[in-house]
Amino acid sequence: MARIYLIFFLSGISGLIYEVVWLRMLTRVLGCTVYATSIILAAFMAGLAIGSYLIGKYGGKVKDQMRLYATLEAGIGISAMALTFLLNLLVPVYKAVYSMAGGQRLGLTIFQSITMFLIFLIPTILMGGTLPIISSYTRRCEKALAKRLGYLYGLNTFGAVAGVLAAGFYLIGSSGETRTLLIGALINLAVALTAFAIARNDDLSGGAARCAQEGASPASSSPSLPDHSVGVRKLVLAAYCLNGFIMMAYEVIWTRIFQIQVGTSIYAFSLMLAFYLLGIALGSVAGGRFANRINNPLAVFGISQLFISTYAVSGLYIFTVFSASFSWSEIIPANVLLMPQLIIVPITFISGFIFPVISRIYIKDEAGVSRVVGLLYSMNTLGCILGSLICGFALVGSLGTRNTILLLSALGAFAGVTVYFKASSGIRGLKMKIAIAGLLSGALILGAMSPDPFMTAVHERMKIFLRGPSDEATLLYHKEAARATTTVFSYKHGPLSKQLLINGVGMTKLCIETKLMAHLPILLARDPEDVLVICFGMGTALRSAWAHKTLKCDVVELVEEEYECFKYFHADGPRILADPRVRHFTDDGRNFLLMRDKKYDVITLDPSPPLYSAGSVNLYSKEFFELCRSRLKEEGIMCLWIPPDSATEVRMIMKTFYTVFPNTYVCGGPYYGGFFMLGFMSESRPDVSRLIRDEKEKDVVDDLNEWDTSDKPSMSRLLVLKPPELAKFVEGAPVITDDRPYTEFFLWRALFDKFYKYQLNAKSLVDWRDDRLKGPKK
């Protein structure tokens, strides 16, 4: 059993390594959208459900189960690597489908979802079959059913925790995606070889024959298994499916509300997922240890559901307390470590505890353990699929976070009371009546008085931005939607004091830099006709591009609600969006370019802050810049805005941009100190004096003077670095690629790189340039 526990622990590591890397890769292929991610996650889990049911049903009849398990593990490793290479070959197919769909993203998304579903079935069906097969095989080693199921499920989940932490904190950042996947495949192959060795020992010792004989003997059945009626077992199966629905829906909601507290760092997400899995692992082991001592497992299952429902509502209050203690100054805020322990772990612990307990209710005898474990696991996974899709697509957008949690709590409480009532043939005993009544009353009172987590957190964000009480600000817009929660508020200090929050993170401000993102490349281009703005934000860059009356403007933004907020920052926003010269799209910027062949004179880009924000690296990679270059005309210009940040991170982005655009000039932001990377398709030196044209174009002058008429920056004096100077500055910096997404995995540099804490801005870069012109220094 020690060897079996070890290999099943290692199998859990590889499974979560695959999931973390695949989801990253799929967001590049399908677009960094909630819809795409949810559909793919559902497809991933569907494979697990199908595999656990089918292989559990028929695999239990196989005499040599350990050899079957070894084959499954080897198949997982081989198919995982094959799937990874296949994903990159489908882009031409997607483009053809997109063209046939008339440029409609919906048709492409449906085709991609079906394709991904079919591709993912192979490795995930094999993954789903491992638990029922290993559970059936180990009956020869451990007669206590609940104990071994709890230990197997728990140790496999402990492995999943290790896989999440390894991939999210170290492997992808240090070795890249491909090598990380290879490590996962090598783990699977090592597990398969060990399993084959165990099977060979069985052959030599006759263990497989004895196992088959014991499995056919009634004496092998555990005497602790109670005999419940068919009706009770069906009720338990339905309740366990509902448990999967509720738990996955909670995970969707927790991810959303924690994002407003801990930001969009990959480390924050990895830690939260690790804590989620840790609770399940601890609960499964505890359930396996104590399940056989429980006299009435059906009643325990009902009470567990009631606890989950009540505690989930109390999590709204815990979150509110942490909203007032958040600090943006920490690399990994303390909230990331403490909040999940208080909100997530207790609930997932009970959910993990349920699995071995429910096995004692549903499984009638050991002979059919493989089939029944597969059925239980597949039904719970089916509930997870529905919870992910329904909560992500429908509940949050229509009910909001608070009301969705209350609805889920009510469903769980109903299931708990129903199961407990069935267990007791009516609620008997004064103490238990009081306990259940207290739980339900407590949940009802807590729910009625519970705060809205997003609104509470938004008011705390207002205090941070204002450095004072939130009553100094006016909330203009707040909407929870499937993709994100969008908030707009204004300060009472002045008309420019407005803030846009996406999931609680400040996106941009009304400043001259956002105007220059459009004006600089447009005025340097040779007779431009078409411009593309990627990342809409407050709409300032689009509005400045629109000021050039001869231009046609396209803009693409992932969060549709930002277009609705245009009017709060610019009164003429609705008129601009309605202009025939302007076309606005709701899509992922990278995939917008990938699916279209149109070429532009100017592409300007401002990725969502901060630099390490999860997903933003997809807009900083060499492959993305090459895609942008392929969508520029012969004399085209690309403009990338980089905010002032760590010198280490900024140099990597500049190096990557310079690798694709060797003729790059760097201009400094006049007020906030960031950088405009201006990449020219042609090798000729740009005529910087042409920037003076803005003095002759009234609309452009009016736009630039709109906010700072007394101190308008001279655009011709913004130049900081020319190509040769830039080449010297970025010398030695690594290039960011899809496979090596350095900026998203910043932790080790933040801890050990002495230059990481040095903030690079326009002034410090000018100082570096001037020092070099004076000669070498020590």
PDB file of N, CA and C in Angstrom, residues 252-323:
ATOM      1  N   VAL A 252     -15.861  29.239  -8.450  1.00  0.00           N
ATOM      2  CA  VAL A 252     -15.980  30.330  -9.419  1.00  0.00           C
ATOM      3  C   VAL A 252     -16.151  31.660  -8.693  1.00  0.00           C
ATOM      4  N   ILE A 253     -17.014  31.685  -7.699  1.00  0.00           N
ATOM      5  CA  ILE A 253     -17.291  32.926  -6.967  1.00  0.00           C
ATOM      6  C   ILE A 253     -16.089  33.351  -6.144  1.00  0.00           C
ATOM      7  N   TRP A 254     -15.462  32.411  -5.448  1.00  0.00           N
ATOM      8  CA  TRP A 254     -14.284  32.758  -4.647  1.00  0.00           C
ATOM      9  C   TRP A 254     -13.182  33.357  -5.511  1.00  0.00           C
ATOM     10  N   THR A 255     -12.979  32.795  -6.683  1.00  0.00           N
ATOM     11  CA  THR A 255     -11.961  33.339  -7.580  1.00  0.00           C
ATOM     12  C   THR A 255     -12.272  34.790  -7.928  1.00  0.00           C
ATOM     13  N   ARG A 256     -13.545  35.091  -8.152  1.00  0.00           N
ATOM     14  CA  ARG A 256     -13.937  36.456  -8.520  1.00  0.00           C
ATOM     15  C   ARG A 256     -13.754  37.429  -7.357  1.00  0.00           C
ATOM     16  N   ILE A 257     -14.242  37.066  -6.172  1.00  0.00           N
ATOM     17  CA  ILE A 257     -14.201  38.026  -5.072  1.00  0.00           C
ATOM     18  C   ILE A 257     -12.794  38.141  -4.488  1.00  0.00           C
ATOM     19  N   PHE A 258     -11.983  37.073  -4.552  1.00  0.00           N
ATOM     20  CA  PHE A 258     -10.613  37.192  -4.072  1.00  0.00           C
ATOM     21  C   PHE A 258      -9.777  38.044  -5.005  1.00  0.00           C
ATOM     22  N   GLN A 259     -10.161  38.071  -6.287  1.00  0.00           N
ATOM     23  CA  GLN A 259      -9.390  38.850  -7.258  1.00  0.00           C
ATOM     24  C   GLN A 259      -9.387  40.323  -6.897  1.00  0.00           C
ATOM     25  N   ILE A 260     -10.480  40.817  -6.367  1.00  0.00           N
ATOM     26  CA  ILE A 260     -10.552  42.236  -6.013  1.00  0.00           C
ATOM     27  C   ILE A 260      -9.675  42.537  -4.807  1.00  0.00           C
ATOM     28  N   GLN A 261      -9.358  41.500  -4.019  1.00  0.00           N
ATOM     29  CA  GLN A 261      -8.526  41.690  -2.839  1.00  0.00           C
ATOM     30  C   GLN A 261      -7.051  41.463  -3.111  1.00  0.00           C
ATOM     31  N   VAL A 262      -6.743  40.410  -3.855  1.00  0.00           N
ATOM     32  CA  VAL A 262      -5.348  40.006  -3.984  1.00  0.00           C
ATOM     33  C   VAL A 262      -4.777  40.274  -5.360  1.00  0.00           C
ATOM     34  N   GLY A 263      -5.571  40.898  -6.256  1.00  0.00           N
ATOM     35  CA  GLY A 263      -5.074  41.209  -7.579  1.00  0.00           C
ATOM     36  C   GLY A 263      -5.135  40.008  -8.504  1.00  0.00           C
ATOM     37  N   THR A 264      -4.455  40.124  -9.646  1.00  0.00           N
ATOM     38  CA  THR A 264      -4.529  39.086 -10.670  1.00  0.00           C
ATOM     39  C   THR A 264      -3.209  38.345 -10.835  1.00  0.00           C
ATOM     40  N   SER A 265      -2.397  38.307  -9.793  1.00  0.00           N
ATOM     41  CA  SER A 265      -1.126  37.600  -9.860  1.00  0.00           C
ATOM     42  C   SER A 265      -1.362  36.101 -10.006  1.00  0.00           C
ATOM     43  N   ILE A 266      -0.524  35.438 -10.815  1.00  0.00           N
ATOM     44  CA  ILE A 266      -0.600  33.987 -10.962  1.00  0.00           C
ATOM     45  C   ILE A 266      -0.338  33.307  -9.631  1.00  0.00           C
ATOM     46  N   TYR A 267       0.464  33.947  -8.770  1.00  0.00           N
ATOM     47  CA  TYR A 267       0.753  33.359  -7.467  1.00  0.00           C
ATOM     48  C   TYR A 267      -0.472  33.378  -6.563  1.00  0.00           C
ATOM     49  N   ALA A 268      -1.244  34.448  -6.636  1.00  0.00           N
ATOM     50  CA  ALA A 268      -2.461  34.516  -5.838  1.00  0.00           C
ATOM     51  C   ALA A 268      -3.433  33.414  -6.250  1.00  0.00           C
ATOM     52  N   PHE A 269      -3.598  33.228  -7.567  1.00  0.00           N
ATOM     53  CA  PHE A 269      -4.493  32.182  -8.061  1.00  0.00           C
ATOM     54  C   PHE A 269      -3.980  30.798  -7.668  1.00  0.00           C
ATOM     55  N   SER A 270      -2.681  30.584  -7.795  1.00  0.00           N
ATOM     56  CA  SER A 270      -2.116  29.277  -7.471  1.00  0.00           C
ATOM     57  C   SER A 270      -2.294  28.954  -5.998  1.00  0.00           C
ATOM     58  N   LEU A 271      -2.073  29.954  -5.150  1.00  0.00           N
ATOM     59  CA  LEU A 271      -2.237  29.722  -3.718  1.00  0.00           C
ATOM     60  C   LEU A 271      -3.688  29.422  -3.357  1.00  0.00           C
ATOM     61  N   MET A 272      -4.615  30.166  -3.928  1.00  0.00           N
ATOM     62  CA  MET A 272      -6.024  29.924  -3.620  1.00  0.00           C
ATOM     63  C   MET A 272      -6.464  28.537  -4.073  1.00  0.00           C
ATOM     64  N   LEU A 273      -6.033  28.126  -5.274  1.00  0.00           N
ATOM     65  CA  LEU A 273      -6.374  26.795  -5.748  1.00  0.00           C
ATOM     66  C   LEU A 273      -5.720  25.728  -4.877  1.00  0.00           C
ATOM     67  N   ALA A 274      -4.482  25.989  -4.449  1.00  0.00           N
ATOM     68  CA  ALA A 274      -3.792  25.036  -3.585  1.00  0.00           C
ATOM     69  C   ALA A 274      -4.517  24.870  -2.256  1.00  0.00           C
ATOM     70  N   PHE A 275      -4.981  25.972  -1.674  1.00  0.00           N
ATOM     71  CA  PHE A 275      -5.728  25.881  -0.424  1.00  0.00           C
ATOM     72  C   PHE A 275      -7.051  25.145  -0.631  1.00  0.00           C
ATOM     73  N   TYR A 276      -7.700  25.375  -1.767  1.00  0.00           N
ATOM     74  CA  TYR A 276      -8.947  24.676  -2.089  1.00  0.00           C
ATOM     75  C   TYR A 276      -8.704  23.164  -2.099  1.00  0.00           C
ATOM     76  N   LEU A 277      -7.654  22.742  -2.802  1.00  0.00           N
ATOM     77  CA  LEU A 277      -7.344  21.321  -2.893  1.00  0.00           C
ATOM     78  C   LEU A 277      -6.824  20.772  -1.567  1.00  0.00           C
ATOM     79  N   LEU A 278      -6.104  21.602  -0.811  1.00  0.00           N
ATOM     80  CA  LEU A 278      -5.579  21.161   0.485  1.00  0.00           C
ATOM     81  C   LEU A 278      -6.711  20.787   1.434  1.00  0.00           C
ATOM     82  N   GLY A 279      -7.759  21.602   1.459  1.00  0.00           N
ATOM     83  CA  GLY A 279      -8.903  21.281   2.310  1.00  0.00           C
ATOM     84  C   GLY A 279      -9.530  19.950   1.926  1.00  0.00           C
ATOM     85  N   ILE A 280      -9.674  19.712   0.616  1.00  0.00           N
ATOM     86  CA  ILE A 280     -10.251  18.444   0.153  1.00  0.00           C
ATOM     87  C   ILE A 280      -9.346  17.275   0.544  1.00  0.00           C
ATOM     88  N   ALA A 281      -8.031  17.442   0.386  1.00  0.00           N
ATOM     89  CA  ALA A 281      -7.098  16.368   0.713  1.00  0.00           C
ATOM     90  C   ALA A 281      -7.147  16.030   2.202  1.00  0.00           C
ATOM     91  N   LEU A 282      -7.081  17.050   3.051  1.00  0.00           N
ATOM     92  CA  LEU A 282      -7.132  16.814   4.494  1.00  0.00           C
ATOM     93  C   LEU A 282      -8.456  16.166   4.900  1.00  0.00           C
ATOM     94  N   GLY A 283      -9.542  16.658   4.315  1.00  0.00           N
ATOM     95  CA  GLY A 283     -10.850  16.084   4.634  1.00  0.00           C
ATOM     96  C   GLY A 283     -10.964  14.633   4.203  1.00  0.00           C
ATOM     97  N   SER A 284     -10.410  14.301   3.036  1.00  0.00           N
ATOM     98  CA  SER A 284     -10.496  12.921   2.544  1.00  0.00           C
ATOM     99  C   SER A 284      -9.727  11.964   3.449  1.00  0.00           C
ATOM    100  N   VAL A 285      -8.524  12.374   3.868  1.00  0.00           N
ATOM    101  CA  VAL A 285      -7.733  11.528   4.758  1.00  0.00           C
ATOM    102  C   VAL A 285      -8.438  11.367   6.104  1.00  0.00           C
ATOM    103  N   ALA A 286      -8.965  12.475   6.634  1.00  0.00           N
ATOM    104  CA  ALA A 286      -9.684  12.387   7.906  1.00  0.00           C
ATOM    105  C   ALA A 286     -10.934  11.525   7.774  1.00  0.00           C
ATOM    106  N   GLY A 287     -11.648  11.685   6.673  1.00  0.00           N
ATOM    107  CA  GLY A 287     -12.831  10.863   6.455  1.00  0.00           C
ATOM    108  C   GLY A 287     -12.486   9.399   6.352  1.00  0.00           C
ATOM    109  N   GLY A 288     -11.385   9.093   5.657  1.00  0.00           N
ATOM    110  CA  GLY A 288     -10.966   7.705   5.559  1.00  0.00           C
ATOM    111  C   GLY A 288     -10.586   7.118   6.899  1.00  0.00           C
ATOM    112  N   ARG A 289     -10.054   7.933   7.776  1.00  0.00           N
ATOM    113  CA  ARG A 289      -9.615   7.454   9.093  1.00  0.00           C
ATOM    114  C   ARG A 289     -10.775   7.200  10.037  1.00  0.00           C
ATOM    115  N   PHE A 290     -11.807   8.053   9.945  1.00  0.00           N
ATOM    116  CA  PHE A 290     -12.885   7.975  10.940  1.00  0.00           C
ATOM    117  C   PHE A 290     -14.217   7.478  10.391  1.00  0.00           C
ATOM    118  N   ALA A 291     -14.322   7.308   9.065  1.00  0.00           N
ATOM    119  CA  ALA A 291     -15.622   6.955   8.482  1.00  0.00           C
ATOM    120  C   ALA A 291     -16.170   5.640   9.022  1.00  0.00           C
ATOM    121  N   ASN A 292     -15.303   4.644   9.229  1.00  0.00           N
ATOM    122  CA  ASN A 292     -15.778   3.347   9.697  1.00  0.00           C
ATOM    123  C   ASN A 292     -16.293   3.388  11.130  1.00  0.00           C
ATOM    124  N   ARG A 293     -15.984   4.443  11.869  1.00  0.00           N
ATOM    125  CA  ARG A 293     -16.442   4.570  13.245  1.00  0.00           C
ATOM    126  C   ARG A 293     -17.795   5.277  13.338  1.00  0.00           C
ATOM    127  N   ILE A 294     -18.295   5.757  12.199  1.00  0.00           N
ATOM    128  CA  ILE A 294     -19.555   6.499  12.196  1.00  0.00           C
ATOM    129  C   ILE A 294     -20.712   5.516  12.099  1.00  0.00           C
ATOM    130  N   ASN A 295     -21.606   5.585  13.049  1.00  0.00           N
ATOM    131  CA  ASN A 295     -22.745   4.663  13.076  1.00  0.00           C
ATOM    132  C   ASN A 295     -23.796   4.997  12.028  1.00  0.00           C
ATOM    133  N   ASN A 296     -23.984   6.292  11.785  1.00  0.00           N
ATOM    134  CA  ASN A 296     -25.015   6.710  10.839  1.00  0.00           C
ATOM    135  C   ASN A 296     -24.401   7.666   9.812  1.00  0.00           C
ATOM    136  N   PRO A 297     -23.733   7.124   8.791  1.00  0.00           N
ATOM    137  CA  PRO A 297     -23.062   7.993   7.812  1.00  0.00           C
ATOM    138  C   PRO A 297     -24.035   8.874   7.038  1.00  0.00           C
ATOM    139  N   LEU A 298     -25.273   8.421   6.858  1.00  0.00           N
ATOM    140  CA  LEU A 298     -26.259   9.221   6.133  1.00  0.00           C
ATOM    141  C   LEU A 298     -26.560  10.509   6.881  1.00  0.00           C
ATOM    142  N   ALA A 299     -26.690  10.414   8.204  1.00  0.00           N
ATOM    143  CA  ALA A 299     -26.953  11.609   9.007  1.00  0.00           C
ATOM    144  C   ALA A 299     -25.753  12.559   8.978  1.00  0.00           C
ATOM    145  N   VAL A 300     -24.554  11.987   9.023  1.00  0.00           N
ATOM    146  CA  VAL A 300     -23.348  12.821   8.972  1.00  0.00           C
ATOM    147  C   VAL A 300     -23.267  13.560   7.644  1.00  0.00           C
ATOM    148  N   PHE A 301     -23.638  12.882   6.571  1.00  0.00           N
ATOM    149  CA  PHE A 301     -23.641  13.536   5.254  1.00  0.00           C
ATOM    150  C   PHE A 301     -24.602  14.719   5.244  1.00  0.00           C
ATOM    151  N   GLY A 302     -25.797  14.530   5.808  1.00  0.00           N
ATOM    152  CA  GLY A 302     -26.777  15.628   5.854  1.00  0.00           C
ATOM    153  C   GLY A 302     -26.290  16.798   6.680  1.00  0.00           C
ATOM    154  N   ILE A 303     -25.712  16.519   7.854  1.00  0.00           N
ATOM    155  CA  ILE A 303     -25.206  17.589   8.712  1.00  0.00           C
ATOM    156  C   ILE A 303     -24.039  18.307   8.033  1.00  0.00           C
ATOM    157  N   SER A 304     -23.217  17.576   7.303  1.00  0.00           N
ATOM    158  CA  SER A 304     -22.091  18.196   6.598  1.00  0.00           C
ATOM    159  C   SER A 304     -22.580  19.204   5.576  1.00  0.00           C
ATOM    160  N   GLN A 305     -23.628  18.851   4.837  1.00  0.00           N
ATOM    161  CA  GLN A 305     -24.173  19.776   3.852  1.00  0.00           C
ATOM    162  C   GLN A 305     -24.722  21.038   4.525  1.00  0.00           C
ATOM    163  N   LEU A 306     -25.351  20.860   5.685  1.00  0.00           N
ATOM    164  CA  LEU A 306     -25.869  22.020   6.423  1.00  0.00           C
ATOM    165  C   LEU A 306     -24.736  22.919   6.884  1.00  0.00           C
ATOM    166  N   PHE A 307     -23.633  22.322   7.338  1.00  0.00           N
ATOM    167  CA  PHE A 307     -22.488  23.128   7.769  1.00  0.00           C
ATOM    168  C   PHE A 307     -21.921  23.935   6.607  1.00  0.00           C
ATOM    169  N   ILE A 308     -21.735  23.286   5.446  1.00  0.00           N
ATOM    170  CA  ILE A 308     -21.193  23.976   4.267  1.00  0.00           C
ATOM    171  C   ILE A 308     -22.057  25.175   3.915  1.00  0.00           C
ATOM    172  N   SER A 309     -23.383  24.997   3.940  1.00  0.00           N
ATOM    173  CA  SER A 309     -24.298  26.078   3.577  1.00  0.00           C
ATOM    174  C   SER A 309     -24.189  27.248   4.542  1.00  0.00           C
ATOM    175  N   THR A 310     -24.140  26.944   5.826  1.00  0.00           N
ATOM    176  CA  THR A 310     -24.072  28.013   6.826  1.00  0.00           C
ATOM    177  C   THR A 310     -22.732  28.733   6.781  1.00  0.00           C
ATOM    178  N   TYR A 311     -21.657  27.972   6.691  1.00  0.00           N
ATOM    179  CA  TYR A 311     -20.335  28.583   6.717  1.00  0.00           C
ATOM    180  C   TYR A 311     -20.067  29.403   5.461  1.00  0.00           C
ATOM    181  N   ALA A 312     -20.620  28.993   4.326  1.00  0.00           N
ATOM    182  CA  ALA A 312     -20.421  29.754   3.092  1.00  0.00           C
ATOM    183  C   ALA A 312     -20.966  31.169   3.224  1.00  0.00           C
ATOM    184  N   VAL A 313     -22.110  31.314   3.908  1.00  0.00           N
ATOM    185  CA  VAL A 313     -22.681  32.640   4.120  1.00  0.00           C
ATOM    186  C   VAL A 313     -21.790  33.452   5.060  1.00  0.00           C
ATOM    187  N   SER A 314     -21.247  32.811   6.077  1.00  0.00           N
ATOM    188  CA  SER A 314     -20.375  33.540   7.006  1.00  0.00           C
ATOM    189  C   SER A 314     -19.108  34.026   6.312  1.00  0.00           C
ATOM    190  N   GLY A 315     -18.745  33.370   5.194  1.00  0.00           N
ATOM    191  CA  GLY A 315     -17.569  33.819   4.448  1.00  0.00           C
ATOM    192  C   GLY A 315     -17.708  35.232   3.914  1.00  0.00           C
ATOM    193  N   LEU A 316     -18.948  35.680   3.651  1.00  0.00           N
ATOM    194  CA  LEU A 316     -19.163  37.053   3.207  1.00  0.00           C
ATOM    195  C   LEU A 316     -18.703  38.049   4.265  1.00  0.00           C
ATOM    196  N   TYR A 317     -18.917  37.700   5.518  1.00  0.00           N
ATOM    197  CA  TYR A 317     -18.501  38.579   6.614  1.00  0.00           C
ATOM    198  C   TYR A 317     -16.982  38.546   6.776  1.00  0.00           C
ATOM    199  N   ILE A 318     -16.393  37.360   6.669  1.00  0.00           N
ATOM    200  CA  ILE A 318     -14.936  37.250   6.787  1.00  0.00           C
ATOM    201  C   ILE A 318     -14.256  38.078   5.697  1.00  0.00           C
ATOM    202  N   PHE A 319     -14.784  37.987   4.483  1.00  0.00           N
ATOM    203  CA  PHE A 319     -14.224  38.757   3.385  1.00  0.00           C
ATOM    204  C   PHE A 319     -14.311  40.253   3.663  1.00  0.00           C
ATOM    205  N   THR A 320     -15.416  40.697   4.229  1.00  0.00           N
ATOM    206  CA  THR A 320     -15.600  42.118   4.536  1.00  0.00           C
ATOM    207  C   THR A 320     -14.554  42.607   5.524  1.00  0.00           C
ATOM    208  N   VAL A 321     -14.239  41.778   6.526  1.00  0.00           N
ATOM    209  CA  VAL A 321     -13.226  42.147   7.509  1.00  0.00           C
ATOM    210  C   VAL A 321     -11.875  42.336   6.834  1.00  0.00           C
ATOM    211  N   PHE A 322     -11.531  41.445   5.900  1.00  0.00           N
ATOM    212  CA  PHE A 322     -10.238  41.534   5.226  1.00  0.00           C
ATOM    213  C   PHE A 322     -10.182  42.702   4.251  1.00  0.00           C
ATOM    214  N   SER A 323     -11.327  43.162   3.777  1.00  0.00           N
ATOM    215  CA  SER A 323     -11.333  44.277   2.833  1.00  0.00           C
ATOM    216  C   SER A 323     -10.707  45.525   3.428  1.00  0.00           C
TER     217      SER A 323
END
